[in-house]
CSV table of C-alpha atoms and ligand atoms in Angstrom, one decimal:
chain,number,residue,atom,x,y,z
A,778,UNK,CA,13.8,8.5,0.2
A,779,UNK,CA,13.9,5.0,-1.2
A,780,UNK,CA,10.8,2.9,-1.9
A,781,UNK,CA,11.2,-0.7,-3.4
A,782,UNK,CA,7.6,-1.6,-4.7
A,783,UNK,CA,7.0,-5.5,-3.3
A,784,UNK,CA,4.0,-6.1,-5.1
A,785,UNK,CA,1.6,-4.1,-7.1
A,786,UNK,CA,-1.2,-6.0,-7.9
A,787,UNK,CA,-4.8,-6.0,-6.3
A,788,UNK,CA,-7.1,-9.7,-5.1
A,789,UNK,CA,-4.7,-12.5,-5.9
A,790,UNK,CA,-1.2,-12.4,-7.0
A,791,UNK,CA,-0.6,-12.7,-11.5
A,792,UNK,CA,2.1,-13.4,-13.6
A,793,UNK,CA,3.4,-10.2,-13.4
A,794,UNK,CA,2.7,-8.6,-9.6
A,795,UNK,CA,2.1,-9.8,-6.2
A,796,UNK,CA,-0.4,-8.3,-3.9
A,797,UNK,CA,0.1,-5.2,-2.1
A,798,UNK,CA,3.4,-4.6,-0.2
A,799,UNK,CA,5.7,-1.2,0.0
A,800,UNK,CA,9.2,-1.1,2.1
A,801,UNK,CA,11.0,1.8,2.8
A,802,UNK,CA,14.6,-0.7,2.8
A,803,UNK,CA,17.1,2.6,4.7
A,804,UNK,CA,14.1,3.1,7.3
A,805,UNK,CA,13.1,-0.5,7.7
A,806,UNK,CA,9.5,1.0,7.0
A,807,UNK,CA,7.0,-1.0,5.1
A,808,UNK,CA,3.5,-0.5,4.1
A,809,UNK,CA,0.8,-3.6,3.9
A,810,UNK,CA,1.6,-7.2,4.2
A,811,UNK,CA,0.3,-8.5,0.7
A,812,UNK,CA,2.0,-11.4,-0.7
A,813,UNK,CA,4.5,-9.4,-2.3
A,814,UNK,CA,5.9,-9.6,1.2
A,815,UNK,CA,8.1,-12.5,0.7
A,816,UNK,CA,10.5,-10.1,-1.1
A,817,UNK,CA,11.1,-8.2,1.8
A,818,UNK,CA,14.1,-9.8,3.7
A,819,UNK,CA,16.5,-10.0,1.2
A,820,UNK,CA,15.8,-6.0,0.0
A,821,UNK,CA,15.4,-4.8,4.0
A,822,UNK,CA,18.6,-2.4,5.2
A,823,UNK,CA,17.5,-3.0,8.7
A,824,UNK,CA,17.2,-5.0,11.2
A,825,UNK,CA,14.0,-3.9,12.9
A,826,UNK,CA,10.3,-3.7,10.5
A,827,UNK,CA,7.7,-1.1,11.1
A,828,UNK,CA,4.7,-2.4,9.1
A,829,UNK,CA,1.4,-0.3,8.5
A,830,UNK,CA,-1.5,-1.7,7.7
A,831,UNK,CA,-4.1,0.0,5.6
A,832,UNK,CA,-6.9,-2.7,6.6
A,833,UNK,CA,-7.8,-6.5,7.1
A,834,UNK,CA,-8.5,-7.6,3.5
A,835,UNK,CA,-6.7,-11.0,2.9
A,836,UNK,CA,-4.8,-9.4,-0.4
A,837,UNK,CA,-2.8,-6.8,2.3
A,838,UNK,CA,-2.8,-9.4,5.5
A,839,UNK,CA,-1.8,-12.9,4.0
A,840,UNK,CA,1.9,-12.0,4.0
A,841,UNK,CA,2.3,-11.5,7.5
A,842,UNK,CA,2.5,-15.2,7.9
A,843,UNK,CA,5.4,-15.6,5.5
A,844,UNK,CA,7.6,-13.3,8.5
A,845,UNK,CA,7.2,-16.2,11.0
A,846,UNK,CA,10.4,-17.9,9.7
A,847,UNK,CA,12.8,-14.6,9.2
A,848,UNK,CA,11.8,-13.8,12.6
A,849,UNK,CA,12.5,-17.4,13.9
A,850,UNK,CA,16.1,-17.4,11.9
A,851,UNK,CA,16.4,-13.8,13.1
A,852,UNK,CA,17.0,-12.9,9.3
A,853,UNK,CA,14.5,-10.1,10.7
A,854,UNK,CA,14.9,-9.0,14.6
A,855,UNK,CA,11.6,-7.2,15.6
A,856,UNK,CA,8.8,-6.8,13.6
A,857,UNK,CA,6.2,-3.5,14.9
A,858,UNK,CA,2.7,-4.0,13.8
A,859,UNK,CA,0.8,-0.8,13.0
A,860,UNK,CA,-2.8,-0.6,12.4
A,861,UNK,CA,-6.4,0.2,13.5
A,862,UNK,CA,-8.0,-2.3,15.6
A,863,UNK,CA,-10.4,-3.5,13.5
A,864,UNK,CA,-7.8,-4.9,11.6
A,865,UNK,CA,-5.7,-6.5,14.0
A,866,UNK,CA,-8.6,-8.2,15.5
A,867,UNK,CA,-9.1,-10.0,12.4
A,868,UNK,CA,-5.5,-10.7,12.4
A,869,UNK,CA,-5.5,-12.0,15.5
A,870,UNK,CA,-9.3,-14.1,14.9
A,871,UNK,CA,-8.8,-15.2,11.6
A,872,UNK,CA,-5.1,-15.3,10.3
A,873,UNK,CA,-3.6,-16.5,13.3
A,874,UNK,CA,-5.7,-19.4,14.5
A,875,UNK,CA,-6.0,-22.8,14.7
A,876,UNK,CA,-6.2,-24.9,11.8
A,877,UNK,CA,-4.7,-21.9,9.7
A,878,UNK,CA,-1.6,-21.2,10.8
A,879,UNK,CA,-1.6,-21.8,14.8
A,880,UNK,CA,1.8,-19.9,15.7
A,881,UNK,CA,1.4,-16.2,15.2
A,882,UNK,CA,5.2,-14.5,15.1
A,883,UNK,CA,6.0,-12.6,18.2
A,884,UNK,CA,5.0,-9.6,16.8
A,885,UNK,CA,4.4,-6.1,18.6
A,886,UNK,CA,1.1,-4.0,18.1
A,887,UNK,CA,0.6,-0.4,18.1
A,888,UNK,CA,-2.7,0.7,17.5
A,889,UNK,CA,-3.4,4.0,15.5
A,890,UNK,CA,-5.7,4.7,17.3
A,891,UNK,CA,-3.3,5.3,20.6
A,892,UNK,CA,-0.8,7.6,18.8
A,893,UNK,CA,-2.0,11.0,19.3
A,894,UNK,CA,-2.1,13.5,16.2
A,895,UNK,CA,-2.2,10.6,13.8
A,896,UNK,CA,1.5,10.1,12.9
A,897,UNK,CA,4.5,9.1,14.3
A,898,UNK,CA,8.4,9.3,13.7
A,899,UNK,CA,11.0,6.5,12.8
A,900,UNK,CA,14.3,6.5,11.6
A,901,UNK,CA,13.9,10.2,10.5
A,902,UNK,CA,10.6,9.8,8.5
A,903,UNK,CA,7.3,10.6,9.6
A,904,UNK,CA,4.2,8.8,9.0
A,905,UNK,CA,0.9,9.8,9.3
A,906,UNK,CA,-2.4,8.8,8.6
A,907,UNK,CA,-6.1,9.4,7.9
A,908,UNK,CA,-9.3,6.7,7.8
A,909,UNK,CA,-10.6,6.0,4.3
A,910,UNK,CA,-14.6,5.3,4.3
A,911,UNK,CA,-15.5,4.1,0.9
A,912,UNK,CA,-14.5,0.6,1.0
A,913,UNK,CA,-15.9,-2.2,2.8
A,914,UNK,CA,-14.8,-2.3,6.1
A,915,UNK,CA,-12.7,1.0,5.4
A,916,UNK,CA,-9.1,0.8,4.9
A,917,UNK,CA,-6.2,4.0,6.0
A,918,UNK,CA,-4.3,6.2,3.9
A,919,UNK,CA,-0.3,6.6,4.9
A,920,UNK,CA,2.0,9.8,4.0
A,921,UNK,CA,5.4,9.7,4.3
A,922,UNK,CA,7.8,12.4,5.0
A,923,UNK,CA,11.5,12.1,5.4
A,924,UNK,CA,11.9,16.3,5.4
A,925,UNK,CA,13.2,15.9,1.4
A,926,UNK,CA,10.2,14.2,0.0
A,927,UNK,CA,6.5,13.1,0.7
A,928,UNK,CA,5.3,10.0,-0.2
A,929,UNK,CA,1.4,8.9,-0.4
A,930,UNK,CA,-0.2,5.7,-0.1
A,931,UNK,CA,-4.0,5.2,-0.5
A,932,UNK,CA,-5.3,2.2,-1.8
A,933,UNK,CA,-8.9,0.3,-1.3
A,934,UNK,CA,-11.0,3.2,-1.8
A,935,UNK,CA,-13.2,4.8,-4.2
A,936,UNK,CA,-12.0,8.4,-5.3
A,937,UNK,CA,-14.4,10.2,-3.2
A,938,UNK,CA,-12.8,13.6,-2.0
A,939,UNK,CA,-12.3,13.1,1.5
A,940,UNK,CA,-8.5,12.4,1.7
A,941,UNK,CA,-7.9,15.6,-1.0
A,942,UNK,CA,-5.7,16.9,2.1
A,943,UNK,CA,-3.0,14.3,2.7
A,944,UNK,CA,-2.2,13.8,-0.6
A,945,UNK,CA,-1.5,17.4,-1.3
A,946,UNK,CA,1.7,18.2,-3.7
A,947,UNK,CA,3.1,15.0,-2.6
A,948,UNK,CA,6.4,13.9,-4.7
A,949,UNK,CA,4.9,10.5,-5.4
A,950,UNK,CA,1.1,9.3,-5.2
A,951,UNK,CA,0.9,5.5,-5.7
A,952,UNK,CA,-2.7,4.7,-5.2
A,953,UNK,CA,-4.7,2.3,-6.3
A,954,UNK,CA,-6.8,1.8,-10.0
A,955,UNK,CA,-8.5,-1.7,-9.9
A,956,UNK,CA,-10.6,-0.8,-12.8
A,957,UNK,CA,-10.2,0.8,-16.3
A,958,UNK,CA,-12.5,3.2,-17.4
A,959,UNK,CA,-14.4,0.3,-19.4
A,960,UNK,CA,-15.2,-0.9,-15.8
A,961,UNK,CA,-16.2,2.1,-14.5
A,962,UNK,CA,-19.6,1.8,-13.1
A,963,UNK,CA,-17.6,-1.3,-10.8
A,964,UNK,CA,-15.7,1.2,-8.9
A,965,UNK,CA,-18.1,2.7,-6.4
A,966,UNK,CA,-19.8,-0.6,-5.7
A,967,UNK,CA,-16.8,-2.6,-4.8
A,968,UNK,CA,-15.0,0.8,-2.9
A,969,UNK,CA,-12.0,0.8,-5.7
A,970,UNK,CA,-11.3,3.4,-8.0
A,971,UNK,CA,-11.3,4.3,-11.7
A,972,UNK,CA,-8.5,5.0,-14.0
A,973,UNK,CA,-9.6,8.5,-15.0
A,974,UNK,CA,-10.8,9.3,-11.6
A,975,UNK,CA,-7.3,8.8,-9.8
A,976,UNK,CA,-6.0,10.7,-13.0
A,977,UNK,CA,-8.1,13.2,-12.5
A,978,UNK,CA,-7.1,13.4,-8.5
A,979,UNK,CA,-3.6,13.4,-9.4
A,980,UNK,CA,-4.1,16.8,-11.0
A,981,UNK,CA,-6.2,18.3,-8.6
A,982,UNK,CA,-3.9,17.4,-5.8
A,983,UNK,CA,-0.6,19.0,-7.9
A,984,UNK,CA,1.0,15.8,-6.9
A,985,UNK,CA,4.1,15.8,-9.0
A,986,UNK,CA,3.8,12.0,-10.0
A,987,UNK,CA,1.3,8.9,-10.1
A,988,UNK,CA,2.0,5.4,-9.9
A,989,UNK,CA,-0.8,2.9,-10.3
A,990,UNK,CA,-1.4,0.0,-8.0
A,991,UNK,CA,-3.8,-2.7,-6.8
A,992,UNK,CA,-4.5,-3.3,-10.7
A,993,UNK,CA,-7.1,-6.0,-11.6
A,994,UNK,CA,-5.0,-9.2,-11.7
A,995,UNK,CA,-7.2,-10.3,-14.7
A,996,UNK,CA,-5.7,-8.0,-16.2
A,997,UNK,CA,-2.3,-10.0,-16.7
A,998,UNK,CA,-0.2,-7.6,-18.1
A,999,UNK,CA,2.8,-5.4,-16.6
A,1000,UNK,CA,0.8,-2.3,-19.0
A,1001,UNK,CA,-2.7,-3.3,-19.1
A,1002,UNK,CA,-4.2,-0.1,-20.0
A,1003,UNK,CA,-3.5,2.5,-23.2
A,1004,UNK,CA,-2.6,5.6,-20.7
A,1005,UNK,CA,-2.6,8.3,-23.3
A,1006,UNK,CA,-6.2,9.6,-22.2
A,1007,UNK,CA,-5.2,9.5,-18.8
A,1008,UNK,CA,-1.9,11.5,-19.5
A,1009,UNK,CA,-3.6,13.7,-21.6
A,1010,UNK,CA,-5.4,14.6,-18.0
A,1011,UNK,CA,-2.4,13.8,-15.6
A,1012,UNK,CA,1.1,13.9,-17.7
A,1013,UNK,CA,3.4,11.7,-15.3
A,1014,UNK,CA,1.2,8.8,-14.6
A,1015,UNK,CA,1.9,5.1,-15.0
A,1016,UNK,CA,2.1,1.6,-13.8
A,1017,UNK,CA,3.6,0.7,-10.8
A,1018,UNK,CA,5.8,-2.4,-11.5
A,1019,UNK,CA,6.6,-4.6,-8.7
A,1020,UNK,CA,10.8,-4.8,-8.2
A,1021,UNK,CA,11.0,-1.4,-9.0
A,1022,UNK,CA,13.1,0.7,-6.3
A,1023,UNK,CA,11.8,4.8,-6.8
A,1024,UNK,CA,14.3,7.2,-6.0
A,1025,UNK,CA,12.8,10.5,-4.5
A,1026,UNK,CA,13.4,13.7,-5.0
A,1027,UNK,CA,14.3,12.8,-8.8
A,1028,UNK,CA,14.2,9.4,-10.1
B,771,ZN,ZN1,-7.0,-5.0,-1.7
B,772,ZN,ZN1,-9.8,-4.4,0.4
Protein backbone atom coordinates (compact mmCIF):
# COMPACT_ATOMS: atom_id res chain seq x y z
CA UNK A 1 0.00 0.00 0.00
CA UNK A 2 1.09 3.43 -1.10
CA UNK A 3 0.00 6.64 0.57
CA UNK A 4 1.25 10.05 -0.76
CA UNK A 5 0.41 12.60 2.14
CA UNK A 6 -1.30 15.88 0.21
CA UNK A 7 -1.36 18.01 3.05
CA UNK A 8 -0.67 17.72 6.69
CA UNK A 9 -1.47 20.74 8.27
CA UNK A 10 -4.64 21.58 10.43
CA UNK A 11 -7.13 25.33 9.97
CA UNK A 12 -5.37 27.18 7.14
CA UNK A 13 -2.71 26.06 4.94
CA UNK A 14 1.51 27.39 6.19
CA UNK A 15 4.58 27.65 4.65
CA UNK A 16 5.27 24.26 4.99
CA UNK A 17 1.74 22.04 4.69
CA UNK A 18 -1.53 22.35 3.26
CA UNK A 19 -4.76 21.30 4.94
CA UNK A 20 -5.84 17.87 5.23
CA UNK A 21 -5.74 15.51 2.15
CA UNK A 22 -4.50 11.59 1.86
CA UNK A 23 -4.54 9.57 -1.65
CA UNK A 24 -4.12 6.22 -2.01
CA UNK A 25 -2.49 6.98 -5.97
CA UNK A 26 -2.59 2.65 -7.21
CA UNK A 27 -6.33 2.58 -5.70
CA UNK A 28 -7.43 5.95 -6.77
CA UNK A 29 -8.48 6.17 -2.96
CA UNK A 30 -8.25 9.49 -1.16
CA UNK A 31 -9.11 10.62 2.27
CA UNK A 32 -10.50 14.38 2.94
CA UNK A 33 -10.59 17.25 0.54
CA UNK A 34 -8.33 19.88 2.42
CA UNK A 35 -6.49 22.21 0.29
CA UNK A 36 -3.65 19.92 -0.07
CA UNK A 37 -6.07 18.60 -2.70
CA UNK A 38 -4.67 20.43 -5.55
CA UNK A 39 -1.81 17.91 -5.57
CA UNK A 40 -3.81 15.22 -6.37
CA UNK A 41 -4.15 14.99 -10.26
CA UNK A 42 -0.76 15.01 -11.15
CA UNK A 43 0.17 12.04 -8.23
CA UNK A 44 -3.40 9.96 -9.07
CA UNK A 45 -2.66 6.31 -10.90
CA UNK A 46 -6.25 6.25 -11.75
CA UNK A 47 -8.74 7.36 -13.51
CA UNK A 48 -11.76 7.17 -11.21
CA UNK A 49 -11.42 9.04 -7.25
CA UNK A 50 -13.05 7.55 -4.21
CA UNK A 51 -12.95 10.38 -1.69
CA UNK A 52 -13.94 9.96 2.12
CA UNK A 53 -14.81 12.52 4.02
CA UNK A 54 -14.13 12.58 7.81
CA UNK A 55 -16.65 15.78 8.28
CA UNK A 56 -17.82 19.25 7.03
CA UNK A 57 -15.10 21.59 8.55
CA UNK A 58 -13.88 24.00 5.76
CA UNK A 59 -9.93 22.85 6.40
CA UNK A 60 -11.18 19.09 4.90
CA UNK A 61 -14.07 20.40 2.42
CA UNK A 62 -12.52 23.55 0.58
CA UNK A 63 -10.68 21.35 -1.84
CA UNK A 64 -13.44 19.81 -3.37
CA UNK A 65 -13.89 22.87 -5.42
CA UNK A 66 -10.44 22.83 -6.94
CA UNK A 67 -11.80 19.07 -8.75
CA UNK A 68 -14.30 21.15 -10.84
CA UNK A 69 -11.67 21.71 -13.63
CA UNK A 70 -9.86 18.15 -13.74
CA UNK A 71 -13.25 16.82 -13.99
CA UNK A 72 -14.23 19.28 -16.74
CA UNK A 73 -10.68 18.55 -18.77
CA UNK A 74 -11.36 14.85 -17.82
CA UNK A 75 -7.70 14.99 -16.26
CA UNK A 76 -9.95 13.06 -13.56
CA UNK A 77 -13.06 10.81 -14.94
CA UNK A 78 -15.41 10.22 -12.00
CA UNK A 79 -15.06 11.40 -8.78
CA UNK A 80 -17.27 9.14 -5.71
CA UNK A 81 -18.15 11.27 -2.79
CA UNK A 82 -18.15 9.38 0.56
CA UNK A 83 -19.41 10.70 3.67
CA UNK A 84 -22.14 11.04 6.39
CA UNK A 85 -24.93 13.19 5.59
CA UNK A 86 -24.37 15.78 7.76
CA UNK A 87 -21.53 16.63 5.90
CA UNK A 88 -22.69 16.45 2.49
CA UNK A 89 -25.55 18.62 3.30
CA UNK A 90 -23.27 21.30 4.22
CA UNK A 91 -21.45 20.60 1.04
CA UNK A 92 -24.27 20.86 -0.90
CA UNK A 93 -25.76 24.32 1.37
CA UNK A 94 -22.73 26.00 1.87
CA UNK A 95 -19.79 25.05 -0.57
CA UNK A 96 -21.67 24.70 -3.50
CA UNK A 97 -23.98 27.75 -3.77
CA UNK A 98 -24.53 30.80 -5.21
CA UNK A 99 -22.33 33.49 -4.80
CA UNK A 100 -19.55 31.00 -3.71
CA UNK A 101 -18.88 28.82 -6.22
CA UNK A 102 -22.37 28.26 -8.14
CA UNK A 103 -21.30 25.02 -10.30
CA UNK A 104 -20.84 22.02 -8.03
CA UNK A 105 -18.77 19.20 -10.19
CA UNK A 106 -20.89 16.23 -11.25
CA UNK A 107 -20.00 14.44 -8.47
CA UNK A 108 -21.58 11.06 -7.12
CA UNK A 109 -22.59 10.61 -3.38
CA UNK A 110 -22.59 7.55 -1.25
CA UNK A 111 -23.70 8.07 2.10
CA UNK A 112 -22.07 5.98 4.99
CA UNK A 113 -24.71 5.67 6.34
CA UNK A 114 -26.36 3.31 3.47
CA UNK A 115 -23.38 0.90 3.25
CA UNK A 116 -24.19 -1.78 5.63
CA UNK A 117 -21.41 -3.08 8.09
CA UNK A 118 -19.59 0.19 7.89
CA UNK A 119 -16.98 -0.53 5.10
CA UNK A 120 -16.76 -1.13 1.73
CA UNK A 121 -14.22 -2.62 -0.95
CA UNK A 122 -12.37 -0.88 -3.95
CA UNK A 123 -9.73 -1.73 -6.01
CA UNK A 124 -8.72 -4.55 -3.55
CA UNK A 125 -8.67 -2.39 -0.29
CA UNK A 126 -11.19 -2.14 2.17
CA UNK A 127 -12.33 0.77 3.96
CA UNK A 128 -14.17 1.08 6.96
CA UNK A 129 -15.26 3.35 9.29
CA UNK A 130 -16.50 4.37 12.80
CA UNK A 131 -18.20 8.00 14.09
CA UNK A 132 -15.93 10.10 16.23
CA UNK A 133 -17.93 12.23 18.98
CA UNK A 134 -15.50 14.67 20.50
CA UNK A 135 -15.33 17.36 18.08
CA UNK A 136 -17.80 19.79 17.07
CA UNK A 137 -20.09 18.46 14.83
CA UNK A 138 -18.23 15.04 14.98
CA UNK A 139 -15.96 13.95 12.33
CA UNK A 140 -15.34 9.76 11.13
CA UNK A 141 -12.33 7.67 11.53
CA UNK A 142 -11.21 5.56 8.25
CA UNK A 143 -9.04 2.14 8.27
CA UNK A 144 -7.61 0.89 5.43
CA UNK A 145 -6.79 -2.60 4.56
CA UNK A 146 -5.37 -3.82 1.31
CA UNK A 147 -4.82 -7.64 2.99
CA UNK A 148 -0.81 -6.69 3.40
CA UNK A 149 -1.19 -3.61 5.60
CA UNK A 150 -3.77 -1.52 7.69
CA UNK A 151 -3.77 1.96 7.49
CA UNK A 152 -5.63 4.47 10.12
CA UNK A 153 -6.86 7.80 9.73
CA UNK A 154 -8.47 9.72 12.64
CA UNK A 155 -8.24 13.21 12.79
CA UNK A 156 -10.56 16.11 14.50
CA UNK A 157 -11.01 14.54 17.74
CA UNK A 158 -9.87 14.65 21.14
CA UNK A 159 -8.13 11.31 22.41
CA UNK A 160 -11.06 10.07 24.23
CA UNK A 161 -11.02 6.12 24.08
CA UNK A 162 -13.79 5.36 21.96
CA UNK A 163 -12.19 4.50 18.61
CA UNK A 164 -9.26 2.19 20.79
CA UNK A 165 -10.76 -0.64 18.41
CA UNK A 166 -10.12 0.49 14.83
CA UNK A 167 -6.88 1.52 15.30
CA UNK A 168 -5.71 -1.69 16.74
CA UNK A 169 -1.95 -2.90 15.57
CA UNK A 170 -2.39 -0.93 12.57
CA UNK A 171 1.00 -0.63 10.36
CA UNK A 172 0.58 3.14 10.20
CA UNK A 173 -1.55 5.62 12.53
CA UNK A 174 -1.49 9.13 11.11
CA UNK A 175 -3.79 11.08 13.35
CA UNK A 176 -4.00 14.30 14.25
CA UNK A 177 -1.96 16.51 17.22
CA UNK A 178 -3.13 20.19 16.84
CA UNK A 179 -1.56 21.11 20.11
CA UNK A 180 1.74 20.52 22.00
CA UNK A 181 1.70 19.54 25.35
CA UNK A 182 2.23 23.42 26.30
CA UNK A 183 -1.32 23.71 24.89
CA UNK A 184 -2.70 21.13 26.47
CA UNK A 185 -5.68 22.21 28.49
CA UNK A 186 -6.84 23.53 24.54
CA UNK A 187 -7.37 20.06 23.37
CA UNK A 188 -10.63 18.95 24.87
CA UNK A 189 -12.28 22.28 24.44
CA UNK A 190 -11.71 22.63 20.79
CA UNK A 191 -12.21 18.39 20.16
CA UNK A 192 -8.32 18.09 18.96
CA UNK A 193 -5.81 16.26 20.60
CA UNK A 194 -2.53 16.54 22.53
CA UNK A 195 0.90 15.54 21.66
CA UNK A 196 1.44 13.13 24.57
CA UNK A 197 -2.00 11.90 24.49
CA UNK A 198 -1.91 10.49 20.78
CA UNK A 199 1.66 9.25 21.99
CA UNK A 200 0.36 7.66 24.54
CA UNK A 201 -2.55 6.02 22.24
CA UNK A 202 -0.07 4.98 19.87
CA UNK A 203 1.34 2.55 22.49
CA UNK A 204 -1.70 1.32 23.85
CA UNK A 205 -3.04 0.50 20.44
CA UNK A 206 0.58 -1.50 19.56
CA UNK A 207 0.28 0.41 16.38
CA UNK A 208 3.66 -0.15 14.79
CA UNK A 209 4.06 3.59 13.72
CA UNK A 210 2.69 7.23 14.19
CA UNK A 211 2.62 10.00 11.97
CA UNK A 212 1.39 13.42 13.17
CA UNK A 213 -1.12 15.51 11.29
CA UNK A 214 -3.54 18.47 11.37
CA UNK A 215 -0.56 20.36 13.26
CA UNK A 216 -1.22 23.95 14.41
CA UNK A 217 -0.32 26.05 11.39
CA UNK A 218 1.03 28.73 13.75
CA UNK A 219 3.28 26.58 14.27
CA UNK A 220 5.26 27.18 10.88
CA UNK A 221 7.68 24.63 10.99
CA UNK A 222 8.10 21.19 9.04
CA UNK A 223 9.33 19.89 13.01
CA UNK A 224 7.60 22.16 15.37
CA UNK A 225 7.89 20.18 18.42
CA UNK A 226 11.18 18.50 20.40
CA UNK A 227 9.70 14.75 20.10
CA UNK A 228 12.09 13.06 22.45
CA UNK A 229 9.51 12.94 25.42
CA UNK A 230 6.97 11.67 23.16
CA UNK A 231 9.43 8.88 21.86
CA UNK A 232 10.52 8.21 25.09
CA UNK A 233 6.55 7.01 25.37
CA UNK A 234 5.95 5.93 21.63
CA UNK A 235 9.48 5.11 19.90
CA UNK A 236 8.39 5.48 16.08
CA UNK A 237 6.51 8.68 16.15
CA UNK A 238 6.95 11.82 14.04
CA UNK A 239 5.76 14.52 11.72
CA UNK A 240 3.85 13.78 8.89
CA UNK A 241 5.36 15.90 6.02
CA UNK A 242 3.23 16.80 3.15
CA UNK A 243 4.83 15.20 -0.42
CA UNK A 244 5.89 12.35 1.37
CA UNK A 245 4.78 8.98 -0.44
CA UNK A 246 4.78 6.02 2.73
CA UNK A 247 5.55 2.71 1.62
CA UNK A 248 3.78 -0.10 3.69
CA UNK A 249 4.70 -2.99 4.89
CA UNK A 250 8.36 -1.40 5.32
CA UNK A 251 9.16 2.02 4.41
ZN1 LIG B 1 -9.67 20.21 10.78
ZN1 LIG C 1 -12.85 20.07 12.27
Amino acid sequence: MKIQLLGTGGYHPSDVRQTASFLLPEAGIALDAGTGIYRLPAAMQTEDLHLFLSHPHWDHIIGLTYLYVPLLTGQIRSVTLYGNAHTFAAISTHLFAEPTFSHMPDFQFVLLEDLSESKVELNGVQVSWQPLPSHPGGSTAYLLEDGRSRFAYVTDTFVDGSYHELIQEVDLLIHECYFSDELSEWAEKTGHSYLSQVASLARDCRVKQLLLTHIDPRENEESPWDLTAAREIFPLVDFARDQTLIQLPGN
